[in-house]
């Protein structure tokens, strides 16, 4: 319960996502995607990507134009349909910039991957005004099926802009970081900085790692966001997660293009995966007391076919924030996913 005696959480059951998209693709030449999430009324990927080899006669990478995810956040850039847990880890939920409008470039070779992007537009809901320059590099000495090693570094600089709202009022740039307890069907943020006024610039940094050895895998990530403010002390928030996965039925987590996907079952009764994740987030810095939180999450996934996926998570959350004091909720959540 909250300090005022009210319940912090209620049981809930609804659609977590309802994604509908249209893809047009010519292999080796281009692919175009338009997708929308009806549950939260949010645009997802809306872009055109072209392969340089089809137009320049040699492979100089792929160029993407439109609305897509920024590259700082390993879990964040994973397709939502391929999330290993029901929800992203605490630092990714809080610090990942999300999607922006712009252009990016991806270049892959057997031992490395490079991504770079410049985003000059806000999101398609008209929020997050400003520009972002971002990049990601990863060393991939092993990336055969069932034998993957991926070590990466990502960074971005987001310059926030003033904006004028529909009433003609000019608003100063601001930022806010917070997150839910790795459960998407609640609006309660156990940790939250509140609005950080005068947020002139946000520098994000990320370190990421992935190892896959047959049915076993370990994935981890550290994220940091520093907010440079115009008339207030700067703010820095950071966090990390690490999780282990064991595919009981023997399959391996797939790895393509610098990221992971859903397991494709080989047996008649599908593939079973067991998981354990620890995540931590610190939003306390100087006068900003956004709170600290750490979660343990037990997970189980059943990939019945490549189109049907069932997930169950049990979260042991613990948060300490001046507004609420110490809260230790326990959350059990399940999801059935259909994709085609």
Short mmCIF file of C-alpha atoms in Angstrom, two decimals:
data_model
loop_
_atom_site.label_atom_id
_atom_site.label_comp_id
_atom_site.label_asym_id
_atom_site.label_seq_id
_atom_site.Cartn_x
_atom_site.Cartn_y
_atom_site.Cartn_z
CA UNK A 1 0.00 0.00 0.00
CA UNK A 2 0.98 3.64 -0.52
CA UNK A 3 1.64 6.02 2.43
CA UNK A 4 -1.94 7.33 2.18
CA UNK A 5 -3.28 3.81 2.73
CA UNK A 6 -4.51 3.21 -0.81
CA UNK A 7 -3.54 0.17 -2.81
CA UNK A 8 -0.58 0.72 -5.09
CA UNK A 9 -1.58 -1.97 -7.58
CA UNK A 10 -4.74 -3.56 -8.90
CA UNK A 11 -5.15 -6.80 -10.78
CA UNK A 12 -5.55 -6.20 -14.50
CA UNK A 13 -6.20 -8.18 -17.66
CA UNK A 14 -6.26 -6.63 -21.11
CA UNK A 15 -4.42 -6.55 -24.41
CA UNK A 16 -0.82 -5.49 -23.82
CA UNK A 17 -0.22 -4.79 -27.50
CA UNK A 18 -2.27 -4.84 -30.70
CA UNK A 19 0.20 -4.26 -33.48
CA UNK A 20 -0.81 -4.09 -37.12
CA UNK A 21 1.70 -3.46 -39.86
CA UNK A 22 2.27 -3.58 -43.59
CA UNK A 23 5.61 -4.63 -45.09
CA UNK A 24 6.73 -4.33 -48.69
CA UNK A 25 10.05 -6.00 -49.45
CA UNK A 26 12.33 -6.87 -52.33
CA UNK A 27 15.15 -9.03 -50.99
CA UNK A 28 18.56 -7.43 -51.33
CA UNK A 29 17.07 -4.16 -52.58
CA UNK A 30 14.67 -2.53 -50.11
CA UNK A 31 12.05 -3.03 -47.44
CA UNK A 32 9.35 -0.60 -46.32
CA UNK A 33 7.33 -0.87 -43.11
CA UNK A 34 4.32 0.95 -41.69
CA UNK A 35 3.11 -0.30 -38.30
CA UNK A 36 0.76 0.99 -35.61
CA UNK A 37 0.01 -0.14 -32.06
CA UNK A 38 -3.73 0.17 -31.43
CA UNK A 39 -3.67 -0.61 -27.73
CA UNK A 40 -1.61 2.46 -26.80
CA UNK A 41 -2.49 4.41 -29.98
CA UNK A 42 1.17 4.78 -30.91
CA UNK A 43 3.01 4.62 -34.21
CA UNK A 44 5.74 2.01 -34.38
CA UNK A 45 8.20 1.64 -37.28
CA UNK A 46 7.43 3.78 -40.33
CA UNK A 47 10.42 3.72 -42.66
CA UNK A 48 12.04 2.82 -45.98
CA UNK A 49 15.35 0.95 -45.90
CA UNK A 50 17.51 0.47 -48.99
CA UNK A 51 20.52 -1.80 -49.51
CA UNK A 52 23.48 0.04 -50.98
CA UNK A 53 24.64 -3.00 -52.96
CA UNK A 54 21.54 -2.79 -55.17
CA UNK A 55 22.28 0.80 -56.21
CA UNK A 56 26.03 1.34 -55.81
CA UNK A 57 27.34 -2.04 -56.99
CA UNK A 58 29.05 -2.79 -53.67
CA UNK A 59 27.92 -3.32 -50.09
CA UNK A 60 28.29 -0.09 -48.12
CA UNK A 61 25.54 -1.02 -45.70
CA UNK A 62 21.83 -0.30 -45.42
CA UNK A 63 20.31 3.19 -45.22
CA UNK A 64 17.01 3.72 -43.43
CA UNK A 65 14.81 6.80 -43.77
CA UNK A 66 11.83 7.50 -41.55
CA UNK A 67 10.68 6.72 -38.03
CA UNK A 68 12.64 4.03 -36.16
CA UNK A 69 14.33 3.15 -32.87
CA UNK A 70 17.44 4.99 -31.74
CA UNK A 71 20.39 2.62 -31.13
CA UNK A 72 21.33 3.12 -27.43
CA UNK A 73 19.65 0.23 -25.61
CA UNK A 74 20.26 -3.41 -26.58
CA UNK A 75 16.94 -4.66 -25.21
CA UNK A 76 15.24 -1.53 -26.48
CA UNK A 77 16.12 -2.15 -30.12
CA UNK A 78 14.89 -5.75 -29.92
CA UNK A 79 11.57 -6.20 -31.72
CA UNK A 80 8.70 -6.14 -29.21
CA UNK A 81 7.42 -9.46 -30.54
CA UNK A 82 10.82 -11.02 -29.66
CA UNK A 83 11.20 -9.70 -26.10
CA UNK A 84 12.61 -12.46 -23.91
CA UNK A 85 10.69 -11.26 -20.85
CA UNK A 86 7.19 -9.77 -20.80
CA UNK A 87 8.64 -6.30 -20.18
CA UNK A 88 11.98 -4.59 -20.70
CA UNK A 89 14.43 -4.34 -17.80
CA UNK A 90 14.30 -1.32 -15.48
CA UNK A 91 17.14 0.77 -17.00
CA UNK A 92 15.92 0.22 -20.55
CA UNK A 93 12.37 1.23 -19.67
CA UNK A 94 13.60 4.39 -17.96
CA UNK A 95 16.54 5.57 -20.10
CA UNK A 96 15.99 4.28 -23.67
CA UNK A 97 15.16 7.21 -25.96
CA UNK A 98 12.73 5.28 -28.15
CA UNK A 99 11.81 6.09 -31.72
CA UNK A 100 12.62 9.28 -33.64
CA UNK A 101 12.35 10.51 -37.22
CA UNK A 102 15.58 10.66 -39.19
CA UNK A 103 18.12 8.62 -41.14
CA UNK A 104 20.40 5.82 -40.01
CA UNK A 105 23.04 3.55 -41.47
CA UNK A 106 23.86 -0.07 -40.60
CA UNK A 107 27.01 -1.84 -41.77
CA UNK A 108 27.80 -5.47 -40.91
CA UNK A 109 30.86 -7.62 -41.41
CA UNK A 110 31.66 -11.06 -39.98
CA UNK A 111 33.50 -9.66 -36.95
CA UNK A 112 31.72 -6.37 -36.30
CA UNK A 113 28.57 -4.27 -36.70
CA UNK A 114 28.33 -0.48 -36.95
CA UNK A 115 25.18 1.65 -36.67
CA UNK A 116 24.95 5.43 -36.86
CA UNK A 117 21.97 7.73 -37.06
CA UNK A 118 20.89 11.35 -37.06
CA UNK A 119 17.36 12.16 -35.96
CA UNK A 120 16.03 15.66 -36.50
CA UNK A 121 12.34 15.01 -35.98
CA UNK A 122 10.32 14.35 -32.84
CA UNK A 123 8.20 11.23 -32.43
CA UNK A 124 5.06 10.76 -34.51
CA UNK A 125 2.87 11.91 -31.61
CA UNK A 126 4.54 15.32 -31.76
CA UNK A 127 6.55 14.94 -28.54
CA UNK A 128 10.28 15.02 -27.69
CA UNK A 129 11.34 18.01 -29.73
CA UNK A 130 14.99 18.28 -30.70
CA UNK A 131 17.75 16.41 -32.52
CA UNK A 132 19.78 13.29 -31.73
CA UNK A 133 23.10 11.99 -33.02
CA UNK A 134 23.68 8.34 -32.10
CA UNK A 135 26.00 5.43 -32.81
CA UNK A 136 26.56 1.80 -31.88
CA UNK A 137 29.46 -0.56 -32.55
CA UNK A 138 29.66 -4.23 -31.66
CA UNK A 139 32.45 -6.79 -31.88
CA UNK A 140 31.04 -10.13 -33.03
CA UNK A 141 33.89 -12.66 -33.35
CA UNK A 142 31.40 -15.54 -33.18
CA UNK A 143 27.89 -15.47 -34.59
CA UNK A 144 27.11 -18.91 -35.93
CA UNK A 145 23.85 -20.60 -34.98
CA UNK A 146 24.11 -21.56 -31.32
CA UNK A 147 27.57 -19.99 -30.95
CA UNK A 148 27.45 -16.20 -30.46
CA UNK A 149 29.62 -13.62 -28.74
CA UNK A 150 28.53 -9.99 -28.99
CA UNK A 151 30.17 -7.09 -27.13
CA UNK A 152 28.98 -3.58 -27.89
CA UNK A 153 29.21 0.10 -27.06
CA UNK A 154 26.57 2.73 -27.87
CA UNK A 155 26.29 6.46 -27.28
CA UNK A 156 24.03 9.35 -28.26
CA UNK A 157 23.62 13.08 -27.74
CA UNK A 158 20.10 14.47 -27.70
CA UNK A 159 19.70 18.24 -27.91
CA UNK A 160 16.33 19.26 -26.55
CA UNK A 161 14.43 22.20 -28.10
CA UNK A 162 11.84 24.72 -26.96
CA UNK A 163 8.44 24.18 -28.53
CA UNK A 164 5.19 26.07 -28.95
CA UNK A 165 1.99 24.23 -28.03
CA UNK A 166 -1.47 24.54 -29.59
CA UNK A 167 -2.30 27.55 -27.39
CA UNK A 168 0.70 29.48 -28.74
CA UNK A 169 2.60 29.13 -25.44
CA UNK A 170 6.35 28.65 -25.73
CA UNK A 171 7.61 25.81 -23.50
CA UNK A 172 11.16 25.29 -22.28
CA UNK A 173 12.75 21.86 -22.87
CA UNK A 174 12.44 19.31 -20.10
CA UNK A 175 13.04 15.61 -19.41
CA UNK A 176 11.65 12.92 -17.14
CA UNK A 177 12.83 9.43 -16.22
CA UNK A 178 10.83 6.78 -14.44
CA UNK A 179 9.59 3.25 -14.83
CA UNK A 180 7.07 0.65 -13.76
CA UNK A 181 8.03 -2.54 -11.85
CA UNK A 182 8.65 -4.52 -15.10
CA UNK A 183 4.89 -4.97 -15.36
CA UNK A 184 3.11 -3.20 -18.21
CA UNK A 185 -0.46 -3.23 -16.88
CA UNK A 186 0.08 -0.64 -14.14
CA UNK A 187 0.53 3.12 -14.21
CA UNK A 188 2.39 3.23 -10.88
CA UNK A 189 6.01 4.37 -11.22
CA UNK A 190 7.93 3.14 -8.19
CA UNK A 191 10.86 5.37 -9.19
CA UNK A 192 10.44 8.69 -11.01
CA UNK A 193 12.51 11.86 -11.27
CA UNK A 194 9.51 14.02 -12.02
CA UNK A 195 9.93 16.77 -14.61
CA UNK A 196 13.53 17.97 -14.95
CA UNK A 197 13.12 21.58 -16.10
CA UNK A 198 15.64 23.21 -18.40
CA UNK A 199 16.93 19.95 -19.89
CA UNK A 200 19.20 21.34 -22.58
CA UNK A 201 21.02 18.12 -23.55
CA UNK A 202 20.88 14.38 -22.73
CA UNK A 203 23.97 12.23 -23.23
CA UNK A 204 23.29 8.49 -23.19
CA UNK A 205 25.89 5.72 -22.97
CA UNK A 206 25.44 1.96 -23.09
CA UNK A 207 27.56 -1.18 -22.78
CA UNK A 208 26.04 -4.47 -23.97
CA UNK A 209 27.01 -8.12 -24.06
CA UNK A 210 25.53 -11.40 -25.26
CA UNK A 211 26.84 -14.97 -25.17
CA UNK A 212 24.97 -17.91 -26.67
CA UNK A 213 26.29 -21.44 -26.34
CA UNK A 214 23.80 -24.00 -27.60
CA UNK A 215 20.72 -23.91 -25.32
CA UNK A 216 22.41 -21.58 -22.82
CA UNK A 217 22.79 -17.81 -23.04
CA UNK A 218 23.69 -14.80 -20.91
CA UNK A 219 22.79 -11.21 -21.80
CA UNK A 220 23.56 -7.98 -19.96
CA UNK A 221 23.59 -4.23 -20.39
CA UNK A 222 24.55 -1.04 -18.54
CA UNK A 223 22.89 2.28 -19.40
CA UNK A 224 23.58 5.83 -18.26
CA UNK A 225 21.83 9.13 -19.06
CA UNK A 226 23.29 12.52 -18.12
CA UNK A 227 21.03 15.56 -18.38
CA UNK A 228 22.71 18.95 -18.79
CA UNK A 229 20.33 21.59 -17.43
CA UNK A 230 20.16 25.31 -18.15
CA UNK A 231 19.58 26.74 -14.65
CA UNK A 232 19.71 23.69 -12.36
CA UNK A 233 22.31 21.10 -11.33
CA UNK A 234 22.93 18.40 -13.93
CA UNK A 235 21.32 15.00 -13.36
CA UNK A 236 22.69 11.52 -14.00
CA UNK A 237 20.70 8.29 -13.83
CA UNK A 238 22.04 4.81 -14.50
CA UNK A 239 21.28 1.14 -14.21
CA UNK A 240 22.03 -2.34 -15.46
CA UNK A 241 20.57 -5.80 -15.91
CA UNK A 242 21.86 -9.30 -16.52
CA UNK A 243 19.88 -12.44 -17.30
CA UNK A 244 20.47 -16.08 -18.04
CA UNK A 245 18.45 -18.33 -20.34
CA UNK A 246 18.24 -22.11 -20.67
CA UNK A 247 16.23 -23.63 -23.52
CA UNK A 248 15.22 -26.91 -21.95
CA UNK A 249 14.30 -28.53 -25.26
CA UNK A 250 17.74 -27.87 -26.74
CA UNK A 251 17.15 -25.09 -29.27
CA UNK A 252 19.26 -21.91 -29.29
CA UNK A 253 18.21 -18.28 -29.18
CA UNK A 254 18.58 -16.93 -32.74
CA UNK A 255 20.87 -13.99 -33.49
CA UNK A 256 20.57 -11.94 -36.70
CA UNK A 257 21.73 -8.43 -37.59
CA UNK A 258 23.12 -7.65 -34.15
CA UNK A 259 20.08 -8.69 -32.14
CA UNK A 260 18.09 -11.68 -30.93
CA UNK A 261 14.77 -13.12 -32.06
CA UNK A 262 12.15 -15.64 -31.01
CA UNK A 263 13.20 -19.26 -30.68
CA UNK A 264 11.97 -21.48 -33.50
CA UNK A 265 10.82 -24.81 -32.01
CA UNK A 266 12.01 -28.07 -33.53
CA UNK A 267 9.80 -30.54 -31.69
CA UNK A 268 6.11 -31.32 -31.96
CA UNK A 269 5.38 -29.78 -28.55
CA UNK A 270 7.36 -26.60 -29.09
CA UNK A 271 10.35 -25.14 -27.26
CA UNK A 272 10.57 -24.36 -23.54
CA UNK A 273 12.82 -21.64 -22.08
CA UNK A 274 13.58 -20.86 -18.41
CA UNK A 275 14.96 -17.46 -17.38
CA UNK A 276 16.31 -15.47 -14.45
CA UNK A 277 16.98 -11.72 -14.59
CA UNK A 278 18.33 -9.17 -12.13
CA UNK A 279 17.92 -5.44 -12.92
CA UNK A 280 18.78 -2.27 -11.04
CA UNK A 281 18.07 1.44 -11.54
CA UNK A 282 19.31 4.50 -9.62
CA UNK A 283 17.51 7.83 -10.19
CA UNK A 284 18.96 9.63 -7.16
CA UNK A 285 21.43 12.39 -7.95
CA UNK A 286 21.95 15.53 -5.87
CA UNK A 287 18.64 17.31 -5.22
CA UNK A 288 16.75 14.93 -7.53
CA UNK A 289 15.52 11.98 -5.47
CA UNK A 290 13.86 9.79 -8.06
CA UNK A 291 14.53 6.65 -6.05
CA UNK A 292 16.34 3.35 -6.40
CA UNK A 293 14.86 0.03 -7.48
CA UNK A 294 16.03 -3.52 -8.08
CA UNK A 295 14.03 -6.45 -9.42
CA UNK A 296 14.47 -10.20 -9.62
CA UNK A 297 12.38 -11.82 -12.36
CA UNK A 298 11.73 -15.52 -12.92
CA UNK A 299 10.50 -16.33 -16.41
CA UNK A 300 9.25 -19.20 -18.52
CA UNK A 301 8.51 -19.10 -22.25
CA UNK A 302 6.72 -21.70 -24.36
CA UNK A 303 7.21 -21.28 -28.10
CA UNK A 304 4.45 -23.56 -29.33
CA UNK A 305 5.13 -22.71 -32.98
CA UNK A 306 6.88 -19.80 -34.69
CA UNK A 307 3.52 -18.00 -34.57
CA UNK A 308 2.40 -18.75 -30.98
CA UNK A 309 4.30 -17.78 -27.84
CA UNK A 310 3.25 -18.04 -24.19
CA UNK A 311 5.11 -16.25 -21.38
CA UNK A 312 4.96 -16.17 -17.59
CA UNK A 313 6.97 -13.91 -15.27
CA UNK A 314 7.13 -13.57 -11.49
CA UNK A 315 8.76 -10.30 -10.34
CA UNK A 316 10.23 -9.63 -6.90
CA UNK A 317 10.52 -5.82 -6.92
CA UNK A 318 12.02 -3.56 -4.28
CA UNK A 319 11.99 0.23 -4.53
CA UNK A 320 12.96 3.06 -2.18
CA UNK A 321 11.69 6.54 -3.07
CA UNK A 322 10.91 9.47 -0.77
CA UNK A 323 7.37 9.85 -2.17
CA UNK A 324 6.35 6.27 -1.35
CA UNK A 325 8.98 5.06 1.09
CA UNK A 326 9.98 1.42 0.59
CA UNK A 327 7.70 -0.78 -1.51
CA UNK A 328 8.27 -4.48 -2.22
CA UNK A 329 5.51 -5.61 -4.62
CA UNK A 330 5.30 -9.11 -6.01
CA UNK A 331 3.86 -9.36 -9.50
CA UNK A 332 2.77 -12.43 -11.45
CA UNK A 333 1.95 -11.90 -15.11
CA UNK A 334 1.24 -14.07 -18.13
CA UNK A 335 0.87 -13.37 -21.83
CA UNK A 336 -0.30 -15.23 -24.93
CA UNK A 337 1.14 -13.85 -28.16
CA UNK A 338 0.05 -14.50 -31.73
CA UNK A 339 2.04 -13.16 -34.66
CA UNK A 340 1.82 -13.78 -38.36
#
